[in-house]
Coordinates of C-alpha atoms (C1' of nucleotides) in Angstrom, one line a residue:
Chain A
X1 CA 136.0 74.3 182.7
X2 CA 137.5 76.6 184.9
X3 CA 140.9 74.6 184.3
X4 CA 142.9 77.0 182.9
X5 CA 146.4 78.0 184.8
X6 CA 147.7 80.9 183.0
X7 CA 147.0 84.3 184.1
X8 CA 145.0 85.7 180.9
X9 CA 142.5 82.6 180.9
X10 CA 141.9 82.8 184.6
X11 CA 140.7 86.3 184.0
X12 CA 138.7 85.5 181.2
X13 CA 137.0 82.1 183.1
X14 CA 135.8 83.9 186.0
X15 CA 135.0 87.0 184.3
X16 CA 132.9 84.6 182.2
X17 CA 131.5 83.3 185.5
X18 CA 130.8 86.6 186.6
X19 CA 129.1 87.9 183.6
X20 CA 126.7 84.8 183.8
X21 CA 125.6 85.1 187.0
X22 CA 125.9 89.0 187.4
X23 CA 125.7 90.2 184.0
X24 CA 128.2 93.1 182.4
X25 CA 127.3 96.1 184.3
X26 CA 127.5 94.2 188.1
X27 CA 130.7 92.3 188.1
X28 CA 133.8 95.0 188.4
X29 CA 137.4 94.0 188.0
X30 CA 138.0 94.2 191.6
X31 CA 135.6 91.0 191.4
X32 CA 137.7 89.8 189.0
X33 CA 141.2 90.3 191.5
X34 CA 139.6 88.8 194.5
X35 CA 139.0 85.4 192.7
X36 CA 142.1 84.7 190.8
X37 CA 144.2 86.8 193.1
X38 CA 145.8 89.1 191.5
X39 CA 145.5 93.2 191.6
X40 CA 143.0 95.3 189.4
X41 CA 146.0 97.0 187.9
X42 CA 147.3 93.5 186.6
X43 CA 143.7 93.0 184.8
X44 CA 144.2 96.2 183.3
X45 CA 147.6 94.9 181.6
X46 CA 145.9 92.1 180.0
X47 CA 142.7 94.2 179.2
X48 CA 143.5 97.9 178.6
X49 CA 139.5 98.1 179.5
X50 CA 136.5 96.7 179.9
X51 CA 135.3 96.9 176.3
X52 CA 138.5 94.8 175.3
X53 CA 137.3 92.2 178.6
X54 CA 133.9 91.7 177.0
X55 CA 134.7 91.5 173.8
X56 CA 137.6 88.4 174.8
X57 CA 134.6 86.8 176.1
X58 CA 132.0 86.8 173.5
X59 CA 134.7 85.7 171.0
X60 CA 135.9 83.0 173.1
X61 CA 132.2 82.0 173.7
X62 CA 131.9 81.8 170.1
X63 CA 134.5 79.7 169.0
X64 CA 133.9 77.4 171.8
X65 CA 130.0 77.5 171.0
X66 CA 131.0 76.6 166.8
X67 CA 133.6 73.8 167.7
X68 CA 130.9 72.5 169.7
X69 CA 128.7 72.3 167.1
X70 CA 130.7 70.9 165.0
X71 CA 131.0 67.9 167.2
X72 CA 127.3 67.3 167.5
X73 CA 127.4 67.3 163.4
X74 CA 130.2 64.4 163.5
X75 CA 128.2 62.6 166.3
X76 CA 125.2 62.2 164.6
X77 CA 123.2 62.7 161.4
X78 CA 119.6 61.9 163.0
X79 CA 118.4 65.8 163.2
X80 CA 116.0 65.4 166.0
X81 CA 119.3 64.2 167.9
X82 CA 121.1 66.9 167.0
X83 CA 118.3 69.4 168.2
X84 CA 118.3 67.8 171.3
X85 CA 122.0 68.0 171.6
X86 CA 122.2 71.5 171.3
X87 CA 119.3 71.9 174.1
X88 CA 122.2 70.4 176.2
X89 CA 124.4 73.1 175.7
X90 CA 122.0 75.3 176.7
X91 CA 121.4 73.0 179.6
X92 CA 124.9 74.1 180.8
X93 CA 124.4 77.5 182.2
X94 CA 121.1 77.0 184.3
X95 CA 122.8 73.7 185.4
X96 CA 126.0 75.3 186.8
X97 CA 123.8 77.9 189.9
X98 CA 121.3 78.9 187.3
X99 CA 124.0 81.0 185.5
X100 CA 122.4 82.2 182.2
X101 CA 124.1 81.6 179.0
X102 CA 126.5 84.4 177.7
X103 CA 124.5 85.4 174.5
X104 CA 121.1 85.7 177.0
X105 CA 122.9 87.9 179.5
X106 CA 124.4 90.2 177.2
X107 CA 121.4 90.6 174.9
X108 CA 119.6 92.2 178.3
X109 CA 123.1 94.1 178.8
X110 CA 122.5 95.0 175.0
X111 CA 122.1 98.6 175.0
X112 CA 125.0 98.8 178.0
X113 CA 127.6 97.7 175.4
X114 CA 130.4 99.0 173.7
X115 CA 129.8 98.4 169.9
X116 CA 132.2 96.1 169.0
X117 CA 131.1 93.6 172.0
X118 CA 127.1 94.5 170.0
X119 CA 128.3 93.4 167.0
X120 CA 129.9 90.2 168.1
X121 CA 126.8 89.3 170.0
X122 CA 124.7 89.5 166.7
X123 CA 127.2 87.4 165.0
X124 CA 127.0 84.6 168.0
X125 CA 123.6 84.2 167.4
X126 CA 124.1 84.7 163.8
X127 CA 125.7 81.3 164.3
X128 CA 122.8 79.8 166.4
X129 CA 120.1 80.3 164.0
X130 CA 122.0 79.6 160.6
X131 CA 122.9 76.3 162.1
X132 CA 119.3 75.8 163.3
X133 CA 117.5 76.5 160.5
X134 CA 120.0 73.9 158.6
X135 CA 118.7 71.0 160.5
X136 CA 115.0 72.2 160.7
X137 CA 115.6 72.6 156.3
X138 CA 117.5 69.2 156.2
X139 CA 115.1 67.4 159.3
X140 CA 112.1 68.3 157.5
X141 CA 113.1 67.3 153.7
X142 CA 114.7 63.7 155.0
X143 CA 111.0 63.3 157.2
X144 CA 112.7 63.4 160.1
X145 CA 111.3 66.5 161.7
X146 CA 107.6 68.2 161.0
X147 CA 106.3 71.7 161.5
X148 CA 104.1 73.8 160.1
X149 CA 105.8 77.6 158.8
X150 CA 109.6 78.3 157.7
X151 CA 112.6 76.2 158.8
X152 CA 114.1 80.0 159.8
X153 CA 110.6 80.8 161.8
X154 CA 111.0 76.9 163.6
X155 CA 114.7 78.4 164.4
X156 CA 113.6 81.5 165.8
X157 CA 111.5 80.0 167.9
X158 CA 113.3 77.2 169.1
X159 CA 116.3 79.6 170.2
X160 CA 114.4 81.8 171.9
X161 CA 112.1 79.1 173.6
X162 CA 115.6 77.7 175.1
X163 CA 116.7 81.6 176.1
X164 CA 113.2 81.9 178.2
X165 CA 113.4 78.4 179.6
X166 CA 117.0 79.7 181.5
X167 CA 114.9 82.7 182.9
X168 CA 112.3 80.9 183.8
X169 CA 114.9 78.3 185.4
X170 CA 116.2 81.0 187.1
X171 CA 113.7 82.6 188.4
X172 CA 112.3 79.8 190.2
X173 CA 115.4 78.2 191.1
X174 CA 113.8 75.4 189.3
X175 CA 115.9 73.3 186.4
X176 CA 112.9 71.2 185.9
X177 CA 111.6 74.1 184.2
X178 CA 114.2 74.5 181.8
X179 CA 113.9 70.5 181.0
X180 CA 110.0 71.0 180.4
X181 CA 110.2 73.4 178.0
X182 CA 113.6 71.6 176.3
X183 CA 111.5 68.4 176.1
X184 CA 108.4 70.1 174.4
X185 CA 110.4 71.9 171.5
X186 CA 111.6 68.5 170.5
X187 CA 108.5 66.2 171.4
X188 CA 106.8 68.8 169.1
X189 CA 109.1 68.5 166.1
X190 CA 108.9 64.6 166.3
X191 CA 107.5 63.3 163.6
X192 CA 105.2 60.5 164.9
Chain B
X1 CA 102.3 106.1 179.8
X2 CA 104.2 108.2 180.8
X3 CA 101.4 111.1 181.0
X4 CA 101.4 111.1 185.3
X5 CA 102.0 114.6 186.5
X6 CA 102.8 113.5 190.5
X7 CA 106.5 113.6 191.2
X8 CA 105.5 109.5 192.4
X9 CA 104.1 108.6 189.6
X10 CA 107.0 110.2 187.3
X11 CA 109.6 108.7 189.3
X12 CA 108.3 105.3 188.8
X13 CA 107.6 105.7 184.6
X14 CA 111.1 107.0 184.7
X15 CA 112.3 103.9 186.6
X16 CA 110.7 101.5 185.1
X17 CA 112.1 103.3 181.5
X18 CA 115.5 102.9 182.4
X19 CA 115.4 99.3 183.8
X20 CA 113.2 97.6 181.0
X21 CA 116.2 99.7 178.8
X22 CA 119.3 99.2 181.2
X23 CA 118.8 97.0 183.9
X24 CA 118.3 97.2 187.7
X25 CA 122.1 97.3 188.2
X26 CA 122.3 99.9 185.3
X27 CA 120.1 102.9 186.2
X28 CA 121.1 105.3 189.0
X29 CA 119.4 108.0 191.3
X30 CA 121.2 110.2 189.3
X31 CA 119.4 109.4 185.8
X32 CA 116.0 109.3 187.3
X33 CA 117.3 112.9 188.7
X34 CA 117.7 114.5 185.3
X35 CA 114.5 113.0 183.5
X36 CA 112.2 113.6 186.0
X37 CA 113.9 117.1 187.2
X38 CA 114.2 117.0 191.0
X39 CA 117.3 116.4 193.5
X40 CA 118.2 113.3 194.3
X41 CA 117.5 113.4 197.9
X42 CA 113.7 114.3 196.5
X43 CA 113.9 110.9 195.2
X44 CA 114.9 109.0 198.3
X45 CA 112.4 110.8 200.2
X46 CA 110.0 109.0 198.1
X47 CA 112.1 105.6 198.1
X48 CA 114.3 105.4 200.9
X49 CA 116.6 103.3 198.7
X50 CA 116.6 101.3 195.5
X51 CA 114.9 98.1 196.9
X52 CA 111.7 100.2 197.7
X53 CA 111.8 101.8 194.4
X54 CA 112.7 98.1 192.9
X55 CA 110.0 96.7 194.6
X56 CA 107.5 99.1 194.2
X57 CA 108.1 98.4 190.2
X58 CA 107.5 95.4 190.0
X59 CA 104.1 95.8 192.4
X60 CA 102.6 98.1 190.0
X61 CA 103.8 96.7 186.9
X62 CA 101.9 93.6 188.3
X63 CA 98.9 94.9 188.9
X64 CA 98.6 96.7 185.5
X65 CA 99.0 93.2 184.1
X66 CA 96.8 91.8 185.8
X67 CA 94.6 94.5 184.7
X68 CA 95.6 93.9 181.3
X69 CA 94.5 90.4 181.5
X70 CA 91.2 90.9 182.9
X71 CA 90.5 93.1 180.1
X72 CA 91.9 90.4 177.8
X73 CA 89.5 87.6 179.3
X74 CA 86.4 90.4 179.2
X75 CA 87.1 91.0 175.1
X76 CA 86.7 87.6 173.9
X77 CA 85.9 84.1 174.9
X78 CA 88.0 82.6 171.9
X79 CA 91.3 80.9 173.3
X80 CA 93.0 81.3 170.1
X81 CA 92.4 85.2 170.1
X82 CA 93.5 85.5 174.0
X83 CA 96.8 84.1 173.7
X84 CA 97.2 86.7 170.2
X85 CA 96.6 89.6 172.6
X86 CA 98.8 88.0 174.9
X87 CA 101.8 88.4 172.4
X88 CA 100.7 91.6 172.0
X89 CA 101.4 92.5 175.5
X90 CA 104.7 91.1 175.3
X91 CA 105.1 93.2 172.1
X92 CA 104.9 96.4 173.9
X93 CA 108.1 96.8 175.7
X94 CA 110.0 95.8 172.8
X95 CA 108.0 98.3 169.8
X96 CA 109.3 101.0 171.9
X97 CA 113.3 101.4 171.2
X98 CA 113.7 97.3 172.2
X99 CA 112.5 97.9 175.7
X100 CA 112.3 94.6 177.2
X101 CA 109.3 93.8 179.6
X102 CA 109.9 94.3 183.0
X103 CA 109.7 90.4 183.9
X104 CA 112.6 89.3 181.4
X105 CA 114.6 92.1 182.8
X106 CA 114.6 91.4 186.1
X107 CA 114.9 88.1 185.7
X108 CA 118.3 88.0 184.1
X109 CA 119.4 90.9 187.3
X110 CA 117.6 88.6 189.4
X111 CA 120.9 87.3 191.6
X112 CA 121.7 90.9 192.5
X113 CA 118.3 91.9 193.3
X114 CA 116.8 92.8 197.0
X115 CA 115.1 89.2 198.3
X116 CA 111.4 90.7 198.0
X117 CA 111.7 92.0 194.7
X118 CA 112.7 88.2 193.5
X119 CA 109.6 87.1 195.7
X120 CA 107.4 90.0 193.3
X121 CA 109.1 88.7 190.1
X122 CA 108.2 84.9 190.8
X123 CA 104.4 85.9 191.8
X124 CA 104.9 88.1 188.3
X125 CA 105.6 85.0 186.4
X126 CA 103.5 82.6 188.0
X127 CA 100.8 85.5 187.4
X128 CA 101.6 84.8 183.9
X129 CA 101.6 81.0 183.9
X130 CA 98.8 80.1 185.6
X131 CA 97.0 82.5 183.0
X132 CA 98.2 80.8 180.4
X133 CA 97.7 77.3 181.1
X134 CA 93.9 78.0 182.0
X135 CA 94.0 79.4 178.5
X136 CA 95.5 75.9 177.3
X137 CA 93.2 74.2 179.5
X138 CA 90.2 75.5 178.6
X139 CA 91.3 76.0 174.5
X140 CA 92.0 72.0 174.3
X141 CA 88.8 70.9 176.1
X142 CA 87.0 73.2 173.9
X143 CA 88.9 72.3 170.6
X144 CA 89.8 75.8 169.9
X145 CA 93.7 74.9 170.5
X146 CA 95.4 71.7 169.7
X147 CA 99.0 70.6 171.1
X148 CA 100.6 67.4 172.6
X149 CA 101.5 67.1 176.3
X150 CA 99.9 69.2 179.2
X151 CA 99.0 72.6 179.3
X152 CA 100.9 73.4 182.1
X153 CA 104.2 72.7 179.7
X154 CA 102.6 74.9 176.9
X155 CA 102.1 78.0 178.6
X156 CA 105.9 77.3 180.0
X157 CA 107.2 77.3 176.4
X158 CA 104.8 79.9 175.5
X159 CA 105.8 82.6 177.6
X160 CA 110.0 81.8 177.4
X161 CA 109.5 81.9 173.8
X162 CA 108.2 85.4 174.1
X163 CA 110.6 86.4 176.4
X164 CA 113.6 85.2 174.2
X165 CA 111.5 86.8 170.9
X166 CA 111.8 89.9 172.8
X167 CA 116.0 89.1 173.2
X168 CA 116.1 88.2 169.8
X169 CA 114.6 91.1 168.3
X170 CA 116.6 93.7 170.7
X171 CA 119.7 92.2 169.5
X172 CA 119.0 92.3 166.0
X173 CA 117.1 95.6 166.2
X174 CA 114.8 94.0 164.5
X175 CA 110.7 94.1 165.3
X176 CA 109.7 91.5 163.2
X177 CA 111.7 88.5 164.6
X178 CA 109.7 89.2 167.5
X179 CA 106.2 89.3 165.4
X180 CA 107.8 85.8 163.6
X181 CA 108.1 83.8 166.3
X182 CA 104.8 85.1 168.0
X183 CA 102.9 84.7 164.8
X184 CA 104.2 80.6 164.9
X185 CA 103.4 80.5 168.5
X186 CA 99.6 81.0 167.5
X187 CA 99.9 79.2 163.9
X188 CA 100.9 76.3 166.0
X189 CA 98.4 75.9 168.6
X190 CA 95.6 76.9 166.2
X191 CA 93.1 73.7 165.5
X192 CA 92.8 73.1 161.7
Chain C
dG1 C1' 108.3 117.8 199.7
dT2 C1' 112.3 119.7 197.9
dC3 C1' 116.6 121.6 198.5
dT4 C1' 122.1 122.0 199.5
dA5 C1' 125.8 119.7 201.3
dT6 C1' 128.2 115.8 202.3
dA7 C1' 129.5 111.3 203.3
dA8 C1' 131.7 106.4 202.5
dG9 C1' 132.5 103.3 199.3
dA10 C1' 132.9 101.4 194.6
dT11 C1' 134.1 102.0 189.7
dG12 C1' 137.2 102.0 185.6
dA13 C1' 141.6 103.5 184.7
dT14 C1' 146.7 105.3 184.8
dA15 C1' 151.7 106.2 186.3
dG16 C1' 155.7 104.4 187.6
dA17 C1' 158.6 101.1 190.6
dC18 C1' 160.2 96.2 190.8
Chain D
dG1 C1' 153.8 90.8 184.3
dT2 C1' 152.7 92.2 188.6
dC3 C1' 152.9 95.4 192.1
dT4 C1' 151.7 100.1 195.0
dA5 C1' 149.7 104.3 194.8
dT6 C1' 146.6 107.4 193.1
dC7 C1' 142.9 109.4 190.2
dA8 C1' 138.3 111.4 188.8
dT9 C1' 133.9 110.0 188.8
dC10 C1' 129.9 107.7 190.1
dT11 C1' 127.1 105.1 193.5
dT12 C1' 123.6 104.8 197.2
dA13 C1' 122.4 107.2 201.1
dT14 C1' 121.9 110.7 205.1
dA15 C1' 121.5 115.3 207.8
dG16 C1' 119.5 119.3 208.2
dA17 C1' 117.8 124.0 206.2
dC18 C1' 113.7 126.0 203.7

DNA sequence: GTCTATAAGATGATAGAC
DNA sequence: GTCTATCATCTTATAGAC
């Protein structure tokens, strides 16, 4: 992370940063100019405006988020494992200075938001819960997993469980928090 | 809500509108201004600047919660039924154009906020949590509630699921993925 | 308590030189 | 692609009259 050496992925890393920690209305593309060093009006080249910044970053997000995905399905086929995994990822943000996930921070910044950046939110979590709900559906039929309700309810819940565990996190500078609440959504699926 | 006729009172409903709808970093002098119909400067006289008016938010949003919560624990003596009218508390900033609660607002500003208004929202939360977990406490010994692990770790994932219900449904526009996941959270803890 | 006037700085954004 | 220069607008905040 934060690897990148051309110009256009050095904006997009720290405004990515920036959103996380700040959110979409308090980071400014001076910010943005004083970490990778380079001038506002250079930004502006890359990123006619701000709406065209944030929606780079949710898209990139969501590819990123999908591939990873997509790794955890070709590492393992036990679903519990695979719920746990993806409580990793959203291990990453509070882990980093208690940064909150993209998809958290813009859903506050929700009604702040150009459309198109709306729209591509909704799809990114879109992604979360359809792949959620897949293994809660598959975990449940092969015995795997048990809960009472819908596989789509369980996937509601779970993902929005994880978003409150990286407030909480944050607002008691406090990981173990996050970890609690990460460790009860999968003791509680285990079936056993 | 909203029915105060002191300029005080109607500077803080105003306030409070605009963060639980844009965030702390969001709102301006300038909007309250225009809602409320006074001068700026009328609105400093009142809060000298926007860490008194931040602060003074989350004081009295406190204390009507705690309020709330008395009045909760005064209704009924069934475990099951308090943590219902919990989630209906949590329902309230979102049934009103997606407002979110003041808590999950501030929470995700919470790295750009004055130092004592992070020292309110933590008191906020733990407010909350040790609520909650007396409510888990008491519902297991009594067998109204059933759940694995402590009751300290339920009333963590309990109230972050409510917070991201209310991110969930904002994003979606969409009430009843908020009244989903509450309905689970008391299908799940419910002994029978 | 509320007003007008005003300040100093930040914001997103553009024009045009190199 | 990056720069300097500049813009209109908004931000929080203060001084002083009524």
């Amino acid at each position: 992370m934060g690897m990148n050496t051309n110009t256009l992925d050095q904006i997009l890393d720290t405004a990515q940063q920036l959103v996380q920690t700040l959110g979409y209305n308090a980071f400014s593309y001076a910010d943005i100019s004083k970490e990778v060093g380079i001038r506002k009006a250079s930004i502006h080249y890359h990123f006619p405006n701000k709406a065209d910044l944030g929606e780079a970053l949710v898209t990139r997000y969501h590819n990123q988020f999908v591939a990873a995905l997509t790794q955890i399905d070709e590492q393992t086929t036990n679903d519990l494992e695979k719920l746990r995994e993806f409580t990793v990822l959203y291990k990453a943000g509070p882990a980093q200075d208690f940064r909150l996930c993209l998809g958290v921070m813009y859903s506050t910044d929700y009604i702040t938001l150009p459309e198109k950046v709306q729209d591509r939110l909704t799809r990114y979590f879109t992604a979360n819960l359809t792949w959620l709900e897949q293994v809660m559906t598959h975990g449940l039929d092969a015995g795997a997993l048990t809960f009472k309700g819908t596989a789509k309810t369980q996937a509601h819940k779970f993902l929005a469980a994880l978003q409150g565990a990286q407030l909480l996190a944050r607002s008691y500078n406090n990981i173990e928090i996050f970890d609690d609440i990460g460790g009860e959504l999968i003791t509680a699926l285990a079936n056993n």
